[in-house]
Short mmCIF file of C-alpha atoms and ligand atoms in Angstrom, two decimals:
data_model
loop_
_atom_site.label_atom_id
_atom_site.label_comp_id
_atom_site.label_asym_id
_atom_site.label_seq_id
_atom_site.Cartn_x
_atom_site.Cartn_y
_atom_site.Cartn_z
CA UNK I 1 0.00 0.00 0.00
CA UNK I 2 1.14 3.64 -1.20
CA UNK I 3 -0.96 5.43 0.57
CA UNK I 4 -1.24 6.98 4.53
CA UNK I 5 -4.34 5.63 5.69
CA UNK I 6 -6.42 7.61 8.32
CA UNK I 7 -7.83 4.93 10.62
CA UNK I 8 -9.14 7.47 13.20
CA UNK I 9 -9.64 11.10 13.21
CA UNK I 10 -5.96 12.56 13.08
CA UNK I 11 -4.36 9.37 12.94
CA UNK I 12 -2.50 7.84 10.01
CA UNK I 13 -0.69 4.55 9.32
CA UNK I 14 2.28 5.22 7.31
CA UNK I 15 3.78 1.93 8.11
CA UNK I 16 5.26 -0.70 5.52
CA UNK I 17 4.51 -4.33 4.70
CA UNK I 18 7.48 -6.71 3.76
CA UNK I 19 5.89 -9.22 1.29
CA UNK I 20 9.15 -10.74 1.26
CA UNK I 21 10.37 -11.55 4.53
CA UNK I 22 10.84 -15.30 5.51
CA UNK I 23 12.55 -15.13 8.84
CA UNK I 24 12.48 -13.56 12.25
CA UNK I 25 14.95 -13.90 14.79
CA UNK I 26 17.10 -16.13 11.87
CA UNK I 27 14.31 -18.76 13.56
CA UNK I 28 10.97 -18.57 12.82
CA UNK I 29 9.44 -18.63 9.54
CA UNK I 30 7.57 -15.70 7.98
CA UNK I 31 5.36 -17.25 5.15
CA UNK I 32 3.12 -14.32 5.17
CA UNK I 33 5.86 -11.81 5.47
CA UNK I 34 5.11 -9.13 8.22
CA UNK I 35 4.73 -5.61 8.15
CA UNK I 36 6.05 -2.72 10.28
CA UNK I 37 3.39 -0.15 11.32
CA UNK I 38 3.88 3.45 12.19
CA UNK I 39 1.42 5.84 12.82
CA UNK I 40 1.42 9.54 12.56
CA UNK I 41 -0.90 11.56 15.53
CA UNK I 42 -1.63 15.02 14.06
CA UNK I 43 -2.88 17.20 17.01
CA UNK I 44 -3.71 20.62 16.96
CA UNK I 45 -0.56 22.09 17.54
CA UNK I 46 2.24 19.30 17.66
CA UNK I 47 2.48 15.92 15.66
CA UNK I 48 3.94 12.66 17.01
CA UNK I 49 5.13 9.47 14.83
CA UNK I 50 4.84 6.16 16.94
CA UNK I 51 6.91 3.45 15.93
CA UNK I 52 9.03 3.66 12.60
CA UNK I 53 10.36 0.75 10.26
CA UNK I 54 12.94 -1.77 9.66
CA UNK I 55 15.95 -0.70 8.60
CA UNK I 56 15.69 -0.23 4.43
CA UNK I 57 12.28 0.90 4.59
CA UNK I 58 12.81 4.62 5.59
CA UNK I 59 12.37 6.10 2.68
CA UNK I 60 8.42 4.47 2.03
CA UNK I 61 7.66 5.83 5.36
CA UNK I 62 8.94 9.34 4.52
CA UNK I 63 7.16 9.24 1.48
CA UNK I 64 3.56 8.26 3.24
CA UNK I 65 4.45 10.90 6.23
CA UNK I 66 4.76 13.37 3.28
CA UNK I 67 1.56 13.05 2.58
CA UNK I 68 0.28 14.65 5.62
CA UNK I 69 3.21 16.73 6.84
CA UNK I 70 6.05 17.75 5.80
CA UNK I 71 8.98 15.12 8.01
CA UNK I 72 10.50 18.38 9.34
CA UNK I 73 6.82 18.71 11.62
CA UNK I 74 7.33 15.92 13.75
CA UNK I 75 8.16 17.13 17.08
CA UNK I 76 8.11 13.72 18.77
CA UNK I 77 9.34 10.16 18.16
CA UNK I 78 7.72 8.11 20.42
CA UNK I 79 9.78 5.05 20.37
CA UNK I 80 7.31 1.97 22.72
CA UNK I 81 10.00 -0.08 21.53
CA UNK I 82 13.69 0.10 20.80
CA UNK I 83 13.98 -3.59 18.49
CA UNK I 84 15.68 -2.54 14.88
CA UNK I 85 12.27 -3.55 13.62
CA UNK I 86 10.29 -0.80 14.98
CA UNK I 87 12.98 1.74 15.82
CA UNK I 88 15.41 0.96 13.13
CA UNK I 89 14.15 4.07 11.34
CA UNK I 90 14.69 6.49 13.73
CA UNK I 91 17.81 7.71 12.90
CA UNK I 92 16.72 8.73 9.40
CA UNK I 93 13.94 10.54 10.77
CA UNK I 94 15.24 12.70 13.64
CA UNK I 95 18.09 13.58 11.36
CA UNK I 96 15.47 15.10 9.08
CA UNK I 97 13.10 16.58 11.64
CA UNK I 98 16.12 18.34 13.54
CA UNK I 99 13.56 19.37 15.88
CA UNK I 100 12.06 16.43 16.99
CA UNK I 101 12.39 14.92 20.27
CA UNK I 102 12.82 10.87 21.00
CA UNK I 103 10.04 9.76 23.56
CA UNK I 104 10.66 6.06 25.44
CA UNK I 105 10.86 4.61 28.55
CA UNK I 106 14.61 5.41 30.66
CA UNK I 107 15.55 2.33 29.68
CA UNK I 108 14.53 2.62 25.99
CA UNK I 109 16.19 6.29 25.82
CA UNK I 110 19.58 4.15 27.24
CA UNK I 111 18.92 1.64 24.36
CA UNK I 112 18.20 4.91 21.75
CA UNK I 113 21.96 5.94 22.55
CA UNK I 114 23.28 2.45 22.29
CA UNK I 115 21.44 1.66 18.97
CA UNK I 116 20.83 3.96 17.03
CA UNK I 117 23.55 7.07 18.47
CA UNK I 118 20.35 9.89 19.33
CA UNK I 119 22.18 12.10 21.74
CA UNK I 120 20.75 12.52 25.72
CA UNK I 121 19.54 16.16 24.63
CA UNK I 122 17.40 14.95 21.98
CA UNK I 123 15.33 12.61 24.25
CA UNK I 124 12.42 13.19 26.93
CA UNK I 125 12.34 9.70 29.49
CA UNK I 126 8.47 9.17 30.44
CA UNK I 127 7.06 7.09 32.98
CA UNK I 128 3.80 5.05 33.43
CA UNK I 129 0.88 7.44 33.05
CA UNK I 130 2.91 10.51 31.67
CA UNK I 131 0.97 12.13 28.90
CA UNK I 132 2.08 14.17 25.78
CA UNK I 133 -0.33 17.01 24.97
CA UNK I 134 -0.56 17.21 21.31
CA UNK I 135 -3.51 20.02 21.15
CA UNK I 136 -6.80 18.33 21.24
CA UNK I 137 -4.96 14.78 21.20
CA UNK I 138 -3.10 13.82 23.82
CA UNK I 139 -0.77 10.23 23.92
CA UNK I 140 -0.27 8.62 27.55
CA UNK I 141 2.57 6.37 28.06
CA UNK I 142 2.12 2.81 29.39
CA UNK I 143 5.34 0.95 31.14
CA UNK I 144 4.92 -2.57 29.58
CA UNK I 145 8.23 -4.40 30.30
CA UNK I 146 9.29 -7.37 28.67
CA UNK I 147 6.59 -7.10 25.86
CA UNK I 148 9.16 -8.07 24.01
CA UNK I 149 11.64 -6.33 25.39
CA UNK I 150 13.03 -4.81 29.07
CA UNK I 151 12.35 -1.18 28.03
CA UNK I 152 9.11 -2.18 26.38
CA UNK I 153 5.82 1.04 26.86
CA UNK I 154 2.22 1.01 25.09
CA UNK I 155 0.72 4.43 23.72
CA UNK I 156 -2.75 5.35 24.26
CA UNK I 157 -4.80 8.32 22.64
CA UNK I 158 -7.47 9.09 25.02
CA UNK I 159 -9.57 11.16 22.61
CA UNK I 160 -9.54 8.39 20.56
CA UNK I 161 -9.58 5.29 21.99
CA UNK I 162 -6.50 3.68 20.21
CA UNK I 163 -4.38 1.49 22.04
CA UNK I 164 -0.39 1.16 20.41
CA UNK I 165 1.00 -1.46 21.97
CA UNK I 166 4.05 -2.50 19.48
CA UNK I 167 5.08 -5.97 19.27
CA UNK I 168 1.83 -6.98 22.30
CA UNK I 169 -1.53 -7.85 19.78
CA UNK I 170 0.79 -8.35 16.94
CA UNK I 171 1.29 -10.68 13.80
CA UNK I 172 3.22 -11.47 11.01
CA UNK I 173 0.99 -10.91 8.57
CA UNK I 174 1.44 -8.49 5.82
CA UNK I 175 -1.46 -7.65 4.09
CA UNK I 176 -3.21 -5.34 1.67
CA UNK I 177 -5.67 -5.37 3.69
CA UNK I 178 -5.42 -3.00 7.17
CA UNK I 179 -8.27 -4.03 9.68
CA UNK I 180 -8.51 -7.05 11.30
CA UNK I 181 -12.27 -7.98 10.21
CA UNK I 182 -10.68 -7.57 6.50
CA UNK I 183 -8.29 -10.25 6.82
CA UNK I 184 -10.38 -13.52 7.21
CA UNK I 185 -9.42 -16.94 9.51
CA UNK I 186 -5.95 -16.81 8.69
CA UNK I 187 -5.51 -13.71 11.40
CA UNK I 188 -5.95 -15.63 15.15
CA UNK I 189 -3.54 -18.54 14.37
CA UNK I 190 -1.15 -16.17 12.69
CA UNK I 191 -1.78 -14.68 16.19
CA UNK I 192 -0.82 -17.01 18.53
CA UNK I 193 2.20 -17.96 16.83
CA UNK I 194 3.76 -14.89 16.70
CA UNK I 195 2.34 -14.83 20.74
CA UNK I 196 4.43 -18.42 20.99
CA UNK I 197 7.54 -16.98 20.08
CA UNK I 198 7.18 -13.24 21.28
CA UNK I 199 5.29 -13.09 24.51
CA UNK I 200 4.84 -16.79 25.66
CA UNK I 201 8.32 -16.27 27.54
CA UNK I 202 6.95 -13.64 29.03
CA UNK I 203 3.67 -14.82 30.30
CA UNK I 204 3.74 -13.67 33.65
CA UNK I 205 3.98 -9.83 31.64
CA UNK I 206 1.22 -10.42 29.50
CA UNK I 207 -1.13 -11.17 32.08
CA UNK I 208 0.13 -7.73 34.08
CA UNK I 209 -0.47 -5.84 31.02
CA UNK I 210 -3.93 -7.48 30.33
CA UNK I 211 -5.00 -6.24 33.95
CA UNK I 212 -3.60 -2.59 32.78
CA UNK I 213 -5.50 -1.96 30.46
CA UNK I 214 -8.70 -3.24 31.57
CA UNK I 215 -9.55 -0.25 32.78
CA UNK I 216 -8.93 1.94 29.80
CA UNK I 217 -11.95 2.62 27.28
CA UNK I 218 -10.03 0.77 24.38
CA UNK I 219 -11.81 1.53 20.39
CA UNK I 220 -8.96 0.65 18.59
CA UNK I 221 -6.02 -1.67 18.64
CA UNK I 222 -2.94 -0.59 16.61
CA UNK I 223 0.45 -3.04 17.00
CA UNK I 224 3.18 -2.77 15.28
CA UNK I 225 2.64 -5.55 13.11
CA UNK I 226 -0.11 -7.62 10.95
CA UNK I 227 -3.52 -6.07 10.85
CA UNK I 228 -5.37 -3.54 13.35
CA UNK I 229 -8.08 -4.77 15.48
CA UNK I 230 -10.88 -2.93 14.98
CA UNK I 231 -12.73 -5.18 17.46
CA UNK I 232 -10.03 -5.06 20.13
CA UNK I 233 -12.37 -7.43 22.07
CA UNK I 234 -10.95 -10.32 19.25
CA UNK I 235 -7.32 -10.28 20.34
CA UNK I 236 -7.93 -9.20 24.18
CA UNK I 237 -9.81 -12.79 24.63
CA UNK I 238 -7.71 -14.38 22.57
CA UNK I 239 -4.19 -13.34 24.86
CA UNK I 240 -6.36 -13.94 28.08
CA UNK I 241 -6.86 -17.43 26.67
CA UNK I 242 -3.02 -18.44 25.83
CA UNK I 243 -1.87 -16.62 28.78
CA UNK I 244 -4.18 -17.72 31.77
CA UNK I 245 -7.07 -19.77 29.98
CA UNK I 246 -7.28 -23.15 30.83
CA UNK I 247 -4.81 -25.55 28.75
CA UNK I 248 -6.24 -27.57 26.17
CA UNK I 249 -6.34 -31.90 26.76
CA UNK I 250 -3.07 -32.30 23.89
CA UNK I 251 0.33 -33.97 24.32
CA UNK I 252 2.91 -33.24 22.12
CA UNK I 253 5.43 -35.44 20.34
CA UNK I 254 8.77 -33.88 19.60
CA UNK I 255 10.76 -36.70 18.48
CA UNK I 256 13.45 -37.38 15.68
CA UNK I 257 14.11 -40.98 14.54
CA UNK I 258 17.39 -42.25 12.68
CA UNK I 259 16.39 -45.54 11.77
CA UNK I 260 12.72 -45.56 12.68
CA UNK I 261 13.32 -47.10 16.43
CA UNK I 262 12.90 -43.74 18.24
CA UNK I 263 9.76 -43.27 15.38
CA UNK I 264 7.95 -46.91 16.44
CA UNK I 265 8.03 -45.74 19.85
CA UNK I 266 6.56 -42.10 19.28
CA UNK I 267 3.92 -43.75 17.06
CA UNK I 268 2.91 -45.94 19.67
CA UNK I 269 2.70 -43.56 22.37
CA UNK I 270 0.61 -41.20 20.40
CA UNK I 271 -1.64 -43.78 19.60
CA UNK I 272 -2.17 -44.50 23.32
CA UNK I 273 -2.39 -40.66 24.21
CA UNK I 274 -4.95 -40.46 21.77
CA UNK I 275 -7.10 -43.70 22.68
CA UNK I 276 -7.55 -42.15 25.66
CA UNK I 277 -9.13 -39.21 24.53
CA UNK I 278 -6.33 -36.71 24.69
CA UNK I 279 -5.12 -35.33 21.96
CA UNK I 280 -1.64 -36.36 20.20
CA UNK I 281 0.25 -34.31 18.36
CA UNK I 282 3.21 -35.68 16.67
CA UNK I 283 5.93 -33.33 15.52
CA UNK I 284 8.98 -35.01 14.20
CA UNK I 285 11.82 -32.01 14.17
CA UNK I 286 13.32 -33.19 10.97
CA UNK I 287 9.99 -32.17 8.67
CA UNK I 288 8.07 -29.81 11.58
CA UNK I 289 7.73 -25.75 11.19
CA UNK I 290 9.42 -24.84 14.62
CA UNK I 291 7.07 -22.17 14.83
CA UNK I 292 4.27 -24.62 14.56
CA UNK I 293 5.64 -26.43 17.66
CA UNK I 294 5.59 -22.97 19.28
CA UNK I 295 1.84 -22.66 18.86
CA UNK I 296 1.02 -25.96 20.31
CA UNK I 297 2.91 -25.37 23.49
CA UNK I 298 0.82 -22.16 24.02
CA UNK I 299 -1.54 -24.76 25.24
CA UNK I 300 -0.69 -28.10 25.33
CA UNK I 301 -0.69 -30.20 28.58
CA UNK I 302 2.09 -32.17 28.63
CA UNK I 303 5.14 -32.32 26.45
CA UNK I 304 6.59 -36.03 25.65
CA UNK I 305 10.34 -35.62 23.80
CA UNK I 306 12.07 -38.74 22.11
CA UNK I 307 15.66 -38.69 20.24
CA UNK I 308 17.97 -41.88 19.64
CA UNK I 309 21.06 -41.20 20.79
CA UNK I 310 23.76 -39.47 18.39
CA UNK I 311 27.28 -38.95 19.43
CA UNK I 312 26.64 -39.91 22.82
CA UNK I 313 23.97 -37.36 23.58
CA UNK I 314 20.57 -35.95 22.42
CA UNK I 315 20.05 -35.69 18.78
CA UNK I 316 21.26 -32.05 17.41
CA UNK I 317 17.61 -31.83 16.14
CA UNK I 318 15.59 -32.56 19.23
CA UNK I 319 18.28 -30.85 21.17
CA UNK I 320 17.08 -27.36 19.32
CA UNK I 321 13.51 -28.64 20.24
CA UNK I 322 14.72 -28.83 23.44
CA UNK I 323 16.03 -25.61 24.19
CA UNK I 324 12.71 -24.26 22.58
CA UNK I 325 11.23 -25.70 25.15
CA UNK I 326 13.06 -24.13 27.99
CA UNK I 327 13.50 -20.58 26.14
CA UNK I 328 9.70 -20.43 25.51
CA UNK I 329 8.61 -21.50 29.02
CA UNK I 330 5.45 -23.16 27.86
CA UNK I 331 2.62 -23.59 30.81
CA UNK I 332 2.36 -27.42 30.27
CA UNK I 333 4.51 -29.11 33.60
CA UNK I 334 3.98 -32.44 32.49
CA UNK I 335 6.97 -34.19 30.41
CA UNK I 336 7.64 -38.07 29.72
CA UNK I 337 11.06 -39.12 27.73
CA UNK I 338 11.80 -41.91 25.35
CA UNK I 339 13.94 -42.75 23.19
CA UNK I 340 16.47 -45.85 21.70
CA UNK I 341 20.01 -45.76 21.36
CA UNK I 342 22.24 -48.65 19.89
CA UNK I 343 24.74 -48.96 22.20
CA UNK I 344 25.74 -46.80 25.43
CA UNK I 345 22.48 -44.55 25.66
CA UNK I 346 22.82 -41.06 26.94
CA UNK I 347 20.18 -39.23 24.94
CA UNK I 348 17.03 -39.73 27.59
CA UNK I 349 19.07 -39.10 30.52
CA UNK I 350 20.29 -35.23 29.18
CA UNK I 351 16.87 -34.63 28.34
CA UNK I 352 15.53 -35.60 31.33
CA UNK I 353 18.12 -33.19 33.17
CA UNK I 354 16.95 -30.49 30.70
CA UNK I 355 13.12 -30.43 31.39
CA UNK I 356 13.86 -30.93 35.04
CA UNK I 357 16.24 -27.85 35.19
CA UNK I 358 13.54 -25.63 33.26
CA UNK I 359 10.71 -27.08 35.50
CA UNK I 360 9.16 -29.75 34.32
CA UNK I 361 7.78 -32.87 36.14
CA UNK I 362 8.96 -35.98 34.07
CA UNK I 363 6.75 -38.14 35.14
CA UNK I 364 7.96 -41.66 32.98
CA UNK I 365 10.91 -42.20 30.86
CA UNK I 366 11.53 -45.15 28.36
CA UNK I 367 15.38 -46.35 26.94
CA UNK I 368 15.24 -48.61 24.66
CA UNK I 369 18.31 -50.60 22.78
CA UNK I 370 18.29 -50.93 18.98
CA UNK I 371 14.45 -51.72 17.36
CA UNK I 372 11.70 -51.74 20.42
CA UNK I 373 10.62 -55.01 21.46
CA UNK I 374 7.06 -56.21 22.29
CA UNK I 375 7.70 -55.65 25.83
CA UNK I 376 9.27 -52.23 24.76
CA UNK I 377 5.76 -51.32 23.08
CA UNK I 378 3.87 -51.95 25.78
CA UNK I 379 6.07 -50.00 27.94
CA UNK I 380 5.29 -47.22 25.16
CA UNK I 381 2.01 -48.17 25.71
CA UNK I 382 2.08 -47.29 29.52
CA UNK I 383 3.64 -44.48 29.28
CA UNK I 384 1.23 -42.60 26.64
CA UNK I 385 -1.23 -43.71 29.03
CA UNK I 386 -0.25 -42.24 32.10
CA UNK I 387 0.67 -39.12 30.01
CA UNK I 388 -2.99 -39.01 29.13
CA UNK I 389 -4.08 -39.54 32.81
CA UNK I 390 -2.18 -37.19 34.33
CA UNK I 391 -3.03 -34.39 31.42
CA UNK I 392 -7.07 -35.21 32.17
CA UNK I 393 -6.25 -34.90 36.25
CA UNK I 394 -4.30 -31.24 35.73
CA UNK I 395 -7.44 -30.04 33.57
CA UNK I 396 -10.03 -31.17 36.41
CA UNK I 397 -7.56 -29.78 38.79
CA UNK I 398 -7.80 -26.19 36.48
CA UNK I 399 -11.35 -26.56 36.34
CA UNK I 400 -12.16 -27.21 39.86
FE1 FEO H 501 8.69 -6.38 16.47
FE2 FEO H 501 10.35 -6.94 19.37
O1 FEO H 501 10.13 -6.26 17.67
#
């Protein structure tokens, strides 16, 4: 999209979609590409850009700010966010509005200096509930730490009712289209797993910063990436539900298989899982979307990992599932282990070290040597059962 689009009286998105993007974080894929929203607040007297662009992208948001003002108006940058992503084009723009002042958190005014070089003069530090007046708009300043980063702050136009909350509510989704009720089915799961690999780390946060703004009279919400909600009721619910709803009955099966031992014994436990009425979901790492993983463990129940063992230790594959795992802090505590090795094992017993450090209850592990016997299979058998049990005891436990 060429144009600045008004999506509220005296507010403009001048932000960019990147088709073309396939990776974040040099991890997670981008299929839809993404897009990097900024938004211009034209008040009566002073005008405020939230949020700029990636890096290479400076001169399309020039171009759209053009439209409205000339670049040389802006008298404030207000930075919620100080990721190359969002602030990446803030250089460009305070070097062409020489008047313009950088707005962010103390700690994002710290990371302004060690990012992007803006000098201490050129900055004003705000705290929670500051406010900007703007002339018949005014923008109030939200602390939101860790959402996705430590010097993390939402925007909020009273007169408005539009919440900018920067990475928080967002999706990798670029689009033509701008609004959330334009965008079709695709939008929720593109959601959540952009929440997996954002915000799920950061649960505890998310559920502070739902409480904050409960009280605020919320019209409009504006992230920093993928559509705008105009029914800000859509993505609220949806956060409260991966951050504090109850988890869903599904086991995961993160496995990798060399020679289709470690793969008998993942098939078999899913199948025993499922029989009793949880659900299995089988990812093996060597074919699975890590990002996909991501999503499940927003709200699985119980996590079951297998690798064969490979140069004495866990497979290099599952081992990257692994530390998923613990980086992503996933709600589920449960955890079982399998996996078969040829010789000396190794592979079960690191795992099971792993999930324990990072939390997890293992509550059954299974080694087996070379191709899984019929006594191994039932022992598979067992422990996709008590998997199951336990996951249907910690949801009547939630629900009680
Ligand atoms: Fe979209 Fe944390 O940057």
């Amino acid at each position: 999209m060429g144009k600045a689009i008004e999506i509220a009286p005296g507010i403009f998105w001048v932000g960019v979609e990147d088709w073309h993007r396939r990776v974040f974080d040099a991890l997670i894929p981008l299929p839809y590409g993404t897009s990097y929203n900024s938004y211009l607040v034209v008040g009566g007297e002073k005008v405020a850009l939230i949020d700029t662009v990636n890096p290479g992208f400076e001169q399309e948001l020039l171009e759209k700010v053009e439209r409205i003002v000339e670049v040389e108006r802006i008298d404030y940058v207000i930075m919620n966010h100080a990721e190359p992503d969002h602030a990446g084009g803030v250089p460009t723009i305070l070097s062409r509005a020489k008047n313009a002042k950088l707005v962010a958190t103390r700690k994002g005014v710290e990371m302004a200096e060690a990012f992007y070089g803006v000098a201490a003069e050129r900055t004003v530090p705000v705290r929670e509930g500051d406010t900007l007046d703007l002339v018949g708009k005014s923008l109030t300043f939200v602390e939101a730490p860790w959402l996705h980063w430590p010097e993390t702050m939402f925007t909020f136009c009273r007169e408005t009712g539009v919440l900018f909350p920067c990475d928080f509510f967002g999706s990798h989704l670029a689009s033509s289209r701008l609004f959330d009720d334009e965008v079709g089915d695709i939008l929720l799961p593109e959601a959540k797993r952009y929440y997996a690999e954002i915000m799920m780390p950061f649960s505890r946060f998310v559920a502070m910063a739902l409480d904050k703004i409960k009280g605020m009279d919320i019209g409009m919400i504006a992230p920093s990436h993928g559509p705008i909600y105009r029914n800000p009721r859509r993505i609220i619910d949806a956060y409260e539900r991966w951050a504090r709803g109850p988890l869903e009955r599904k086991a995961l099966i993160i496995y990798v298989s060399m020679w289709g031992n470690t793969e008998m014994l993942a098939k078999t436990i899913a199948d025993a899982i499922s029989s009793e009425g949880v659900e299995a979901v089988p990812y093996d790492v060597l074919k699975a979307d890590l990002s996909h993983i991501a999503r499940d463990l927003v709200d699985a129940s119980a996590i079951v990992m297998g690798s064969p063992t490979l140069l004495a230790g866990i497979h290099p594959l599952v081992g990257l599932a692994v530390s998923l795992v613990r980086g992503l802090r996933p709600r589920a505590k449960l955890a079982a282990i399998f996996g078969s090795h040829g010789w000396a094992g190794g592979a079960v017993d690191q795992m099971e070290g792993l999930l324990r450090q990072a939390g997890l209850e293992v509550v059954d592990t299974l080694k087996v040597r070379g191709r899984p016997s019929r006594e191994d299979l039932e022992r598979a058998v067992n422990l996709g059962k008590l998997v199951a049990q336990k996951v249907k005891e910690t949801a009547i436990e939630t629900n009680s």
